Short mmCIF file of C-alpha atoms in Angstrom, two decimals:
data_model
loop_
_atom_site.label_atom_id
_atom_site.label_comp_id
_atom_site.label_asym_id
_atom_site.label_seq_id
_atom_site.Cartn_x
_atom_site.Cartn_y
_atom_site.Cartn_z
CA MET A 70 14.99 7.31 10.56
CA HIS A 71 11.27 7.80 11.14
CA ILE A 72 8.87 8.17 8.21
CA SER A 73 5.39 9.29 9.14
CA GLN A 74 2.33 7.62 7.65
CA LEU A 75 1.43 10.98 6.12
CA ALA A 76 4.65 10.98 4.07
CA LEU A 77 4.57 7.26 3.35
CA THR A 78 1.12 7.09 1.74
CA PRO A 79 1.87 9.34 -1.28
CA LEU A 80 5.18 7.56 -1.82
CA ILE A 81 3.48 4.15 -1.94
CA SER A 82 0.81 5.54 -4.28
CA LEU A 83 3.45 6.96 -6.61
CA ILE A 84 5.37 3.69 -6.76
CA ALA A 85 2.17 1.71 -7.36
CA GLY A 86 1.12 4.11 -10.13
CA VAL A 87 4.45 3.77 -11.93
CA LEU A 88 4.35 -0.02 -11.63
CA ILE A 89 0.82 -0.09 -13.06
CA LEU A 90 1.93 2.05 -16.01
CA VAL A 91 4.91 -0.20 -16.69
CA MET A 92 3.12 -3.52 -16.07
CA PRO A 93 -0.69 -3.13 -16.26
CA ARG A 94 -1.26 -6.75 -15.19
CA LEU A 95 0.03 -5.76 -11.73
CA LEU A 96 -3.10 -3.70 -11.11
CA ASN A 97 -5.06 -6.66 -9.72
CA TYR A 98 -2.26 -7.60 -7.32
CA ILE A 99 -1.60 -4.04 -6.17
CA VAL A 100 -5.28 -3.39 -5.48
CA ALA A 101 -5.70 -6.72 -3.69
CA LEU A 102 -2.61 -6.14 -1.55
CA TYR A 103 -3.76 -2.61 -0.69
CA LEU A 104 -7.21 -3.84 0.35
CA ILE A 105 -5.72 -6.60 2.49
CA VAL A 106 -3.34 -4.20 4.25
CA VAL A 107 -6.05 -1.58 4.87
CA GLY A 108 -8.41 -4.28 6.14
CA LEU A 109 -5.81 -5.68 8.53
CA LEU A 110 -4.95 -2.22 9.83
CA GLY A 111 -8.66 -1.57 10.35
CA LEU A 112 -9.10 -4.79 12.31
CA PHE A 113 -5.84 -4.51 14.24
CA PRO A 114 -5.03 -0.78 14.66
CA HIS A 115 -2.14 -1.54 17.00
CA LEU A 116 -0.20 -2.91 13.99
CA ALA A 117 0.06 0.59 12.50
CA ARG A 118 2.60 1.72 15.09
#
């Protein structure tokens, strides 16, 4: 099963949004994790494959 990044991004955003609504304290962790992942993918683009 192959999920493209185009289909994966909205799914992750939806899950994060629901988690933030249910547990607002998660917002800091979700944002921090997102920034770390985006930063790592920017520094090491070969990891996105």
